[in-house]
Coordinates of C-alpha atoms in Angstrom, one line a residue:
Chain A
X231 CA 0.2 -0.2 -0.2
X232 CA 1.7 2.9 -0.9
X233 CA 1.1 6.3 1.5
X234 CA -0.8 9.5 0.2
X235 CA 1.9 11.4 -0.4
X236 CA 4.3 9.4 -2.3
X237 CA 3.0 9.3 -5.7
X238 CA 0.8 12.2 -6.2
X239 CA 2.2 15.0 -4.5
X240 CA 3.6 16.4 -8.2
X241 CA 0.9 16.0 -9.9
X242 CA -1.2 17.7 -6.9
X243 CA 1.6 19.6 -5.7
X244 CA -0.6 22.5 -7.2
X245 CA -2.9 22.7 -3.8
X246 CA -0.4 23.2 -1.6
X247 CA 0.1 27.1 -3.3
X248 CA -3.9 27.5 -1.4
X249 CA -4.7 29.1 1.9
X250 CA -6.2 27.0 4.6
X251 CA -9.5 28.4 4.2
X252 CA -9.7 27.6 0.4
X253 CA -8.5 24.3 1.2
X254 CA -11.6 23.7 3.3
X255 CA -14.2 25.3 0.9
X256 CA -12.8 22.4 -1.6
X257 CA -13.4 20.3 0.8
X258 CA -16.7 21.3 1.6
X259 CA -18.0 21.4 -1.9
X260 CA -16.9 18.4 -2.6
X261 CA -19.3 16.6 0.4
X262 CA -22.0 18.6 -1.2
X263 CA -21.4 16.6 -4.2
X264 CA -24.2 13.4 -4.9
X265 CA -23.1 9.9 -4.4
X266 CA -23.2 9.5 -8.1
X267 CA -21.0 12.2 -8.9
X268 CA -17.7 11.7 -9.9
X269 CA -15.1 13.4 -7.9
X270 CA -10.8 12.8 -8.1
X271 CA -11.0 10.7 -5.0
X272 CA -7.0 10.6 -4.9
X273 CA -7.0 14.6 -5.5
X274 CA -9.5 15.2 -2.2
X275 CA -7.3 12.4 -0.4
X276 CA -4.2 15.0 -0.8
X277 CA -6.0 18.1 0.1
X278 CA -7.2 16.6 2.6
X279 CA -3.2 15.0 4.2
X280 CA -2.4 18.9 3.1
X281 CA -5.0 20.2 5.5
X282 CA -4.3 17.3 8.2
X283 CA -0.9 18.8 8.0
X284 CA -1.3 22.0 8.5
X285 CA -4.4 21.7 11.8
X286 CA -1.9 18.6 13.3
X287 CA 1.3 21.3 13.0
X288 CA -1.4 24.1 14.9
X289 CA -3.1 21.6 17.1
X290 CA -2.0 17.8 17.3
X291 CA -4.4 15.4 16.4
X292 CA -4.3 13.0 19.8
X293 CA -4.8 9.8 17.6
X294 CA -4.1 7.3 20.4
X295 CA -7.1 9.0 22.5
X296 CA -8.9 8.3 19.6
X297 CA -8.1 4.8 18.9
X298 CA -8.7 4.1 22.4
X299 CA -12.2 5.6 22.0
X300 CA -12.8 3.8 18.9
X301 CA -11.6 0.4 20.6
X302 CA -14.5 0.9 23.4
X303 CA -17.5 2.6 22.2
X304 CA -17.1 1.6 18.6
X305 CA -15.7 -1.8 18.1
X306 CA -17.7 -3.9 19.7
X307 CA -21.0 -2.4 17.4
X308 CA -18.5 -3.9 14.1
X309 CA -20.8 -6.0 14.1
X310 CA -23.2 -3.5 12.1
X311 CA -22.3 -2.8 9.0
X312 CA -25.5 0.4 8.7
X313 CA -24.1 3.8 9.7
X314 CA -24.7 5.1 13.0
X315 CA -27.3 7.5 11.4
X316 CA -29.4 5.2 9.9
X317 CA -31.8 6.0 11.8
X318 CA -35.2 4.4 10.1
X319 CA -37.1 2.1 11.0
X320 CA -35.3 -1.8 10.2
X321 CA -37.6 -3.1 8.0
X322 CA -36.9 -0.2 5.0
X323 CA -33.1 -1.1 6.0
X324 CA -33.7 -4.9 5.1
X325 CA -35.3 -3.6 1.9
X326 CA -32.6 -1.4 1.5
X327 CA -29.7 -4.2 1.9
X328 CA -31.6 -6.5 -0.6
X329 CA -30.6 -4.2 -3.0
X330 CA -26.9 -4.6 -1.5
X331 CA -27.1 -8.4 -0.7
X332 CA -24.0 -9.4 -3.4
X333 CA -21.9 -10.4 -0.5
X334 CA -24.7 -13.9 0.4
X335 CA -21.1 -15.9 1.6
X336 CA -22.9 -19.2 0.6
X337 CA -22.9 -18.6 -3.1
X338 CA -26.6 -19.2 -4.0
X339 CA -26.4 -21.0 -7.0
X340 CA -24.4 -24.2 -5.5
X341 CA -27.0 -23.9 -2.6
X342 CA -30.1 -24.1 -5.4
X343 CA -28.0 -27.3 -7.6
X344 CA -27.9 -28.8 -4.6
X345 CA -31.5 -28.7 -3.4
X346 CA -32.7 -29.6 -7.3
X347 CA -30.2 -32.7 -7.5
X348 CA -31.7 -33.8 -3.4
X349 CA -35.1 -33.5 -4.9
X350 CA -34.4 -35.0 -8.7
X351 CA -33.2 -37.9 -6.2
X352 CA -35.8 -37.9 -3.9
X353 CA -38.2 -38.3 -7.0
X354 CA -36.6 -41.2 -8.4
X355 CA -35.2 -42.9 -5.3
X356 CA -38.7 -44.4 -3.2
X357 CA -36.4 -45.6 -0.3
X358 CA -35.3 -42.2 0.1
X359 CA -38.8 -40.3 0.1
X360 CA -40.2 -42.6 2.7
X361 CA -37.2 -42.0 4.8
X362 CA -36.8 -39.0 4.9
X363 CA -41.2 -38.5 4.8
X364 CA -40.9 -39.1 8.6
X365 CA -38.1 -37.0 9.4
X366 CA -38.9 -33.2 10.1
X367 CA -38.5 -30.4 7.9
X368 CA -36.6 -27.5 9.0
X369 CA -38.7 -24.3 9.1
X370 CA -35.6 -22.6 8.1
X371 CA -33.6 -24.5 5.6
X372 CA -31.6 -21.3 4.4
X373 CA -30.4 -20.8 8.0
X374 CA -29.7 -24.0 8.4
X375 CA -27.4 -24.8 5.2
X376 CA -25.7 -21.7 6.4
X377 CA -25.2 -23.2 9.7
X378 CA -24.0 -26.3 8.6
X379 CA -21.6 -24.8 6.1
X380 CA -19.6 -23.3 9.0
X381 CA -20.0 -26.3 11.0
X382 CA -22.3 -25.2 13.9
X383 CA -23.3 -28.3 14.7
X384 CA -24.7 -27.2 18.0
X385 CA -28.9 -26.3 18.3
X386 CA -29.6 -23.2 17.8
X387 CA -32.6 -23.4 15.1
X388 CA -35.8 -23.3 16.1
X389 CA -39.1 -26.1 15.2
X390 CA -41.8 -24.3 15.8
X391 CA -42.8 -20.6 15.2
X392 CA -46.4 -19.3 15.2
X393 CA -48.2 -19.3 11.8
X394 CA -47.7 -16.3 10.4
X395 CA -44.0 -15.7 10.8
X396 CA -43.4 -18.2 8.0
X397 CA -40.9 -17.3 5.1
X398 CA -37.2 -15.9 5.7
X399 CA -34.7 -13.6 4.4
X400 CA -31.9 -14.3 5.3
X401 CA -28.2 -12.3 5.5
X402 CA -25.1 -13.1 6.3
X403 CA -21.4 -11.0 7.3
X404 CA -18.5 -12.0 8.4
X405 CA -17.2 -10.0 10.6
X406 CA -13.3 -9.7 11.9
X407 CA -14.5 -11.4 14.7
X408 CA -16.9 -14.0 13.5
X409 CA -20.1 -15.1 11.4
X410 CA -23.2 -13.0 11.6
X411 CA -26.6 -15.1 10.8
X412 CA -29.7 -12.7 11.2
X413 CA -32.7 -14.1 9.7
X414 CA -35.9 -12.0 9.2
X415 CA -39.3 -14.3 9.3
X416 CA -42.8 -12.6 8.5
X417 CA -44.3 -9.3 6.9
X418 CA -42.7 -5.8 7.2
X419 CA -45.1 -4.9 9.8
X420 CA -45.2 -8.7 12.0
X421 CA -42.1 -10.1 11.9
X422 CA -39.7 -11.7 14.5
X423 CA -36.1 -11.7 14.1
X424 CA -33.4 -14.7 14.9
X425 CA -29.5 -13.9 14.6
X426 CA -26.7 -15.3 16.0
X427 CA -23.1 -14.4 16.0
X428 CA -20.3 -17.2 15.9
X429 CA -16.7 -16.5 17.4
X430 CA -14.1 -17.2 15.7
X431 CA -11.7 -17.4 18.4
X432 CA -12.1 -15.0 21.4
X433 CA -14.6 -12.3 21.0
X434 CA -13.6 -8.7 21.2
X435 CA -16.9 -7.7 22.8
X436 CA -20.5 -8.9 23.0
X437 CA -23.2 -7.2 21.5
X438 CA -25.2 -5.0 23.6
X439 CA -29.1 -5.5 24.3
X440 CA -31.2 -2.8 25.3
X441 CA -33.5 -3.3 27.7
X442 CA -36.6 -2.3 29.6
X443 CA -36.1 -1.6 33.5
X444 CA -36.3 -4.8 35.6
X445 CA -34.4 -8.5 35.7
X446 CA -34.3 -10.7 33.2
X447 CA -36.6 -14.3 33.1
X448 CA -34.2 -16.7 33.4
X449 CA -35.9 -19.5 31.2
X450 CA -34.1 -23.1 31.4
X451 CA -34.3 -25.9 28.6
X452 CA -31.7 -27.8 26.3
X453 CA -29.7 -27.3 29.9
X454 CA -29.0 -23.9 28.9
X455 CA -30.1 -20.3 30.7
X456 CA -32.2 -18.4 27.9
X457 CA -32.9 -14.8 29.6
X458 CA -36.5 -13.6 28.4
X459 CA -36.5 -10.2 28.4
X460 CA -38.7 -7.2 27.0
X461 CA -37.6 -4.0 25.2
X462 CA -40.5 -1.5 24.4
X463 CA -43.3 -3.7 22.5
X464 CA -40.5 -6.6 22.1
X465 CA -39.9 -9.6 24.1
X466 CA -36.5 -11.5 23.4
X467 CA -34.8 -14.6 24.3
X468 CA -31.0 -14.4 24.5
X469 CA -28.6 -16.7 25.5
X470 CA -25.3 -18.4 25.0
X471 CA -23.9 -21.6 23.1
X472 CA -20.0 -22.7 23.7
X473 CA -18.8 -20.6 20.7
X474 CA -21.9 -18.8 19.8
X475 CA -24.3 -15.9 20.8
X476 CA -27.6 -15.4 20.3
X477 CA -30.9 -14.0 20.0
X478 CA -34.8 -14.5 19.2
X479 CA -36.8 -11.2 18.5
X480 CA -40.7 -10.3 18.2
X481 CA -43.9 -8.7 19.3
X482 CA -44.9 -12.2 20.8
X483 CA -46.5 -13.0 24.0
X484 CA -43.5 -15.2 26.7
X485 CA -45.8 -18.2 25.9
X486 CA -44.7 -18.3 22.7
X487 CA -41.3 -17.6 23.4
X488 CA -40.7 -20.3 25.8
X489 CA -42.1 -22.6 22.8
X490 CA -40.2 -21.1 20.6
X491 CA -36.9 -21.6 22.8
X492 CA -38.2 -25.3 23.5
X493 CA -38.8 -26.1 20.2
X494 CA -34.8 -25.8 19.7
X495 CA -34.5 -29.3 21.5
X496 CA -37.2 -31.1 20.8
Chain B
X226 CA -7.2 -23.2 12.3
X227 CA -3.8 -21.4 13.4
X228 CA -3.4 -20.4 10.1
X229 CA -6.3 -18.9 9.9
X230 CA -5.9 -17.1 13.2
X231 CA -2.3 -16.5 11.6
X232 CA -5.0 -14.3 8.6
X233 CA -6.9 -12.5 10.9
X234 CA -4.2 -10.9 13.5
X235 CA -2.9 -9.6 10.1
X236 CA -5.7 -8.4 9.1
X237 CA -6.4 -6.5 12.8
X238 CA -2.9 -5.4 12.6
X239 CA -3.2 -3.8 8.6
X240 CA -6.1 -2.0 10.2
X241 CA -5.3 -0.7 13.4
X242 CA -2.0 0.7 10.9
X243 CA -4.3 2.0 8.6
X244 CA -6.3 3.8 11.6
X245 CA -3.0 5.3 12.9
X246 CA -2.4 6.6 9.4
X247 CA -5.7 7.7 8.9
X248 CA -7.4 9.3 11.3
X249 CA -6.2 12.6 11.5
X250 CA -6.6 13.2 7.3
X251 CA -10.0 11.7 7.9
X252 CA -10.7 14.1 10.5
X253 CA -9.4 16.9 8.8
X254 CA -12.1 16.3 6.2
X255 CA -15.1 15.6 8.3
X256 CA -14.5 18.7 10.1
X257 CA -14.3 20.9 7.1
X258 CA -17.4 19.0 5.9
X259 CA -19.5 18.8 8.8
X260 CA -17.9 22.4 10.6
X261 CA -18.4 20.9 13.7
X262 CA -15.5 18.9 15.5
X263 CA -17.5 16.5 17.5
X264 CA -20.2 15.4 14.8
X265 CA -16.3 15.1 12.4
X266 CA -14.8 12.4 15.1
X267 CA -18.4 10.4 15.4
X268 CA -18.3 10.1 11.2
X269 CA -14.4 8.8 11.0
X270 CA -15.0 6.8 14.3
X271 CA -18.2 4.8 12.5
X272 CA -16.6 4.6 9.1
X273 CA -13.7 3.1 10.8
X274 CA -15.8 1.3 12.0
X275 CA -18.2 -0.3 9.2
X276 CA -14.7 -0.1 7.3
X277 CA -14.0 -3.1 10.6
X278 CA -17.1 -4.6 9.1
X279 CA -16.3 -5.1 5.6
X280 CA -12.2 -5.4 6.5
X281 CA -11.7 -8.4 3.8
X282 CA -14.0 -6.2 1.4
X283 CA -11.6 -3.2 2.4
X284 CA -8.1 -5.5 2.5
X285 CA -9.0 -6.4 -0.7
X286 CA -9.4 -3.4 -2.5
X287 CA -7.3 -2.0 -4.7
X288 CA -6.3 1.3 -2.8
X289 CA -8.0 1.2 0.9
X290 CA -7.9 4.9 1.7
X291 CA -9.8 6.0 -1.3
X292 CA -12.3 3.2 0.3
X293 CA -12.1 4.9 3.2
X294 CA -12.6 8.0 1.9
X295 CA -15.6 7.0 -0.1
X296 CA -17.3 5.8 3.1
X297 CA -16.7 8.3 5.3
X298 CA -17.8 10.5 2.5
X299 CA -21.3 8.3 2.7
X300 CA -21.5 8.6 6.0
X301 CA -21.5 12.3 5.9
X302 CA -24.2 12.2 3.4
X303 CA -26.1 10.3 5.9
X304 CA -25.8 12.2 9.3
X305 CA -26.6 15.7 7.1
X306 CA -29.8 13.5 6.0
X307 CA -30.7 12.3 9.1
X308 CA -30.3 15.4 11.1
X309 CA -31.9 17.5 8.8
X310 CA -35.1 14.9 8.9
X311 CA -34.8 14.8 12.5
X312 CA -34.5 18.9 12.9
X313 CA -38.0 18.3 9.8
X314 CA -40.1 16.3 12.9
X315 CA -38.6 18.2 15.8
X316 CA -40.1 21.6 14.1
X317 CA -43.4 19.5 13.1
X318 CA -43.9 18.2 16.9
X319 CA -43.7 21.4 18.8
X320 CA -45.6 23.4 15.7
X321 CA -48.4 20.4 16.6
X322 CA -47.7 21.6 20.5
X323 CA -48.4 25.0 20.1
X324 CA -52.5 24.5 17.8
X325 CA -53.6 22.1 20.0
X326 CA -52.9 24.1 23.7
X327 CA -52.1 20.8 25.2
X328 CA -49.3 19.4 27.0
X329 CA -49.0 15.8 23.8
X330 CA -45.4 16.1 24.9
X331 CA -46.3 13.4 27.6
X332 CA -48.5 11.5 25.2
X333 CA -46.0 11.3 22.6
X334 CA -42.6 11.1 23.4
X335 CA -41.3 10.7 27.1
X336 CA -39.6 13.5 28.9
X337 CA -36.5 11.3 28.5
X338 CA -37.0 10.8 25.3
X339 CA -37.5 15.3 24.5
X340 CA -34.8 15.6 26.0
X341 CA -32.9 14.1 23.8
X342 CA -34.0 15.2 21.1
X343 CA -33.7 18.2 22.0
X344 CA -29.9 17.9 22.3
X345 CA -29.1 16.7 19.3
X346 CA -31.7 19.3 17.6
X347 CA -31.0 22.6 19.6
X348 CA -27.4 22.0 21.6
X349 CA -26.0 20.1 18.6
X350 CA -25.4 17.1 20.4
X351 CA -24.0 14.4 18.6
X352 CA -24.7 10.6 19.9
X353 CA -22.0 8.9 21.3
X354 CA -22.3 12.4 23.5
X355 CA -25.6 11.8 24.1
X356 CA -24.6 8.5 25.5
X357 CA -21.4 9.1 27.3
X358 CA -24.2 12.4 29.1
X359 CA -27.2 9.5 29.3
X360 CA -24.1 6.8 31.2
X361 CA -25.8 3.8 28.2
X362 CA -23.7 2.5 25.3
X363 CA -24.0 4.6 21.7
X364 CA -25.7 1.4 20.0
X365 CA -27.8 2.1 22.9
X366 CA -28.5 5.6 21.9
X367 CA -28.8 5.3 18.3
X368 CA -32.0 2.5 19.1
X369 CA -33.4 5.4 21.3
X370 CA -32.7 8.4 19.1
X371 CA -34.4 5.6 15.9
X372 CA -37.5 5.3 18.2
X373 CA -38.0 8.7 19.0
X374 CA -38.1 9.3 15.2
X375 CA -39.9 6.4 14.8
X376 CA -42.8 8.3 16.7
X377 CA -42.8 11.3 15.6
X378 CA -43.2 10.6 12.5
X379 CA -46.1 8.5 12.5
X380 CA -47.1 11.6 14.6
X381 CA -47.1 13.4 11.6
X382 CA -48.3 11.2 9.2
X383 CA -51.2 10.9 11.9
X384 CA -51.5 14.5 11.8
X385 CA -51.4 14.7 7.6
X386 CA -54.2 12.8 7.8
X387 CA -56.3 14.0 10.2
X388 CA -55.6 17.3 8.6
X389 CA -56.7 16.5 5.1
X390 CA -60.1 14.4 6.2
X391 CA -60.4 17.1 8.1
X392 CA -60.3 19.8 5.4
X393 CA -62.4 17.9 3.0
X394 CA -65.4 17.7 5.4
X395 CA -64.9 21.4 5.9
X396 CA -65.2 21.3 1.5
X397 CA -68.0 19.2 1.7
X398 CA -69.7 21.8 4.0
X399 CA -68.9 24.9 2.4
X400 CA -69.9 22.9 -1.3
X401 CA -73.9 22.2 1.1

């Protein structure tokens, strides 16, 4: 990786003659451009570096303190690729994400081909058909496949959900710490979200869950303690397995949430 | 497994290096754009947070510094857009309050929510500064602001519907 000022200094040196205020004005105008309007990124990087050097000479920036604050305050949320000021409801965000979903890590084509192949074998092989007829179908075929691909062997996926939450929309994100699985079930107005964090090693931090005041209800199922909490209209079930942090949330009753949790271990 | 861990460690080391090299440069850009040092610092930190979540994409691209700059520009655009929207919602909320003559703040927003909204809109608090003051995490504070925005937006839509149906009724009365 070359440094900003190594190759580009000759080409952009004309900016050296501009005053600090003029440099700031160029940057301000550049920041007002639309996303689609092209700007010379190298030139902007050069100008920013020039401005930074001048400002640093007057008042050095405390990069060490900024790094410390980054690690403490921001890094724990590095699983979320959305900007901090993405303040719209989660539903529209999800729709926008659908368009951007170029980073699905399990190649969809391979998955579809495998499913078709299995289906063909199942159709033409009466023995296999008989045996799978008795087996329980997964409510979340995409999520099951994704977790299997990531070598997750622990039972974490529910086998029951209230009927209206059928259908899934899975998003998988790779983070420096591991994988983040986010499965959205239901409609835009009535939904349940199932999310898992799988850690490759020791996690840098944990997801923070906002809850209403009061102690959580501890609900034991499958030998694991599940924390049932509420956050405004939503109810959450949060638990940990050996290398995963899991959460199910939605506007559902405590009874239904317990039934969902129980179904994981059935 | 060990190889994977080594790659991970190397990635983290590269990201840290990039942070230490680029923080001040990006901060200068953000300060000039947003004309608010705290908001600028938050935008730069958020840019690196996003970079961390997309570390593979960042480190494999041809020019990671350009990637960071483009991401920062998106973050700044988004920040401006959202703050403008919050400002607009705040004005609608305050106007609705005056017209009805009732204390609708209690019905719609809690005292804590109203205080948080005022801090951000009137006192130019950043989400991180508000979080620090409230003693909560940045993510929790963001969720609170998100909820406030949802409430205000829903309220504005309701008001618009009531106003337009009121106008239609009045129009019909005038016709008869």
